[in-house]
């Protein structure tokens, strides 16, 4: 048992429907076997539990662990390939790198770099876009298991229009996916996600095999891309007899509350109604949308249609692992949309980075907020004394203001500690994550 003492910020209620930031300045959190079993004023908990060891984190701010709902493991080494739109970026940056993951030893190194990136950014839960090679996906599961992260991932599948080494067949995709799911789904904090790359590179036969795999792996997730780029959308329509992009998945029964589609920058109203009706969540990836010039995300239309939205870094088109940066870019995008935008407060940004992601991944009862009964997944924001974030926090007018400063100024190097299920996975900004 450990008694944590900290200034705690989280969002137990959705700010898009009236919820507000919860701020407890001298908060006690009692953690037993990874679960928060009591929360209240520190002195009250101290009196009730006088003998438990205390971890005093009052110097910084304690937040729930970040939840990244869209991030590509094979792309960690190509972050920063700027200057190209989506389809050119795929051809010139992403796909050549993804082909290298046919070599399992190479993939293992990439998986190590990737998981280090997640932990350093304070990401404790992620829906990870895997690789096109089963051996590489194994290395991803191994690395996530080693660090104890909550990772949902799977084999990425495609059967057309990509370079030949990245292609499979519906039969092989199903067999390899089932084998991987058999090995990893439900092991520790790991789960399987059926993952066609996007319907541009997936025939109806492949999508049907994905539906069969989802049915064969109880509790599996489904993830893919949708409506990212106007040229891509046009190509998809021409391949599917004019079908709307969302419908290419929906007509195979792939959209459920356990599905997450990335981007959705250019949806029609009817597509939004379909997503809302299916309970499917959208991973909004703001730095990627800006870097590739994909467009400004219509958040207001999603919220008004009742579509669940969370944040994704979309590494490597996204420009890093930090969800502070994604939150800030989400805020910028809504500002730039003018009257069509949805002005965001710091509470919205924290919700999108934590509890909304937990909800999108079916983990709302386990993580996303620091309430009694939840797992202790938390990050300690601890800027270097004297740096602008530390100065800002010392002079913040309110908890909401302090949180705004975290999103405006915070970087991965401000994450001073990371806990998953009560285990500290990284401690100190310059140290590599410690193996469990
Ligand atoms: Zn992506």
Coordinates of N, CA and C and ligand atoms in Angstrom, one line a residue, residues 70-72 75 86 89-90 98 129 197 224-225 228 262-263 285 288 292 313-318, ligand 1:
X70 N -4.5 6.6 -31.3 CA -4.0 6.3 -32.7 C -2.5 6.6 -32.8
X71 N -1.7 5.6 -32.9 CA -0.2 5.8 -33.0 C 0.4 4.6 -33.7
X72 N 1.3 4.8 -34.7 CA 1.8 3.7 -35.5 C 3.2 3.3 -34.9
X75 N 6.4 3.5 -37.2 CA 6.8 4.8 -37.8 C 7.6 5.7 -36.8
X86 N -0.7 13.4 -47.7 CA -0.9 12.0 -47.2 C -0.3 10.9 -48.1
X89 N 3.4 11.1 -48.7 CA 4.1 10.8 -47.5 C 4.1 9.3 -47.3
X90 N 3.0 8.7 -47.5 CA 3.0 7.2 -47.4 C 4.0 6.6 -48.3
X98 N 8.1 0.9 -43.2 CA 7.3 -0.2 -42.7 C 7.7 -1.5 -43.3
X129 N -1.4 1.2 -33.9 CA -1.4 0.6 -35.2 C -0.2 -0.3 -35.4
X197 N -5.5 -1.6 -43.0 CA -4.8 -0.3 -43.0 C -5.8 0.8 -43.3
X224 N -9.0 1.4 -37.9 CA -8.5 1.7 -39.2 C -8.6 3.3 -39.4
X225 N -8.4 3.7 -40.6 CA -8.4 5.1 -40.9 C -9.7 5.5 -41.7
X228 N -9.5 11.0 -44.2 CA -8.4 11.8 -43.8 C -8.0 12.9 -44.8
X262 N -9.5 6.5 -37.2 CA -8.6 7.7 -37.1 C -9.0 8.8 -38.1
X263 N -8.9 10.0 -37.7 CA -9.0 11.2 -38.5 C -10.4 11.7 -38.7
X285 N -6.4 13.5 -34.6 CA -5.0 13.5 -34.6 C -4.5 14.9 -35.1
X288 N -0.9 15.6 -36.9 CA -0.8 14.9 -38.2 C -1.6 15.6 -39.2
X292 N 0.3 17.1 -42.5 CA 0.1 16.6 -43.9 C -0.9 17.5 -44.6
X313 N -1.9 10.6 -31.4 CA -0.7 11.4 -31.8 C -0.4 11.1 -33.3
X314 N -0.9 10.0 -33.8 CA -0.6 9.5 -35.2 C 0.9 9.6 -35.5
X315 N 1.7 9.3 -34.6 CA 3.2 9.1 -34.9 C 3.2 8.0 -36.0
X316 N 4.0 8.2 -37.1 CA 4.9 9.2 -37.4 C 4.4 10.4 -38.3
X317 N 3.2 10.4 -38.8 CA 2.8 11.7 -39.4 C 2.6 12.8 -38.4
X318 N 2.1 12.4 -37.2 CA 2.1 13.3 -36.1 C 3.5 13.6 -35.7
Ligands
LIG1 ZN1 -2.6 6.7 -38.9

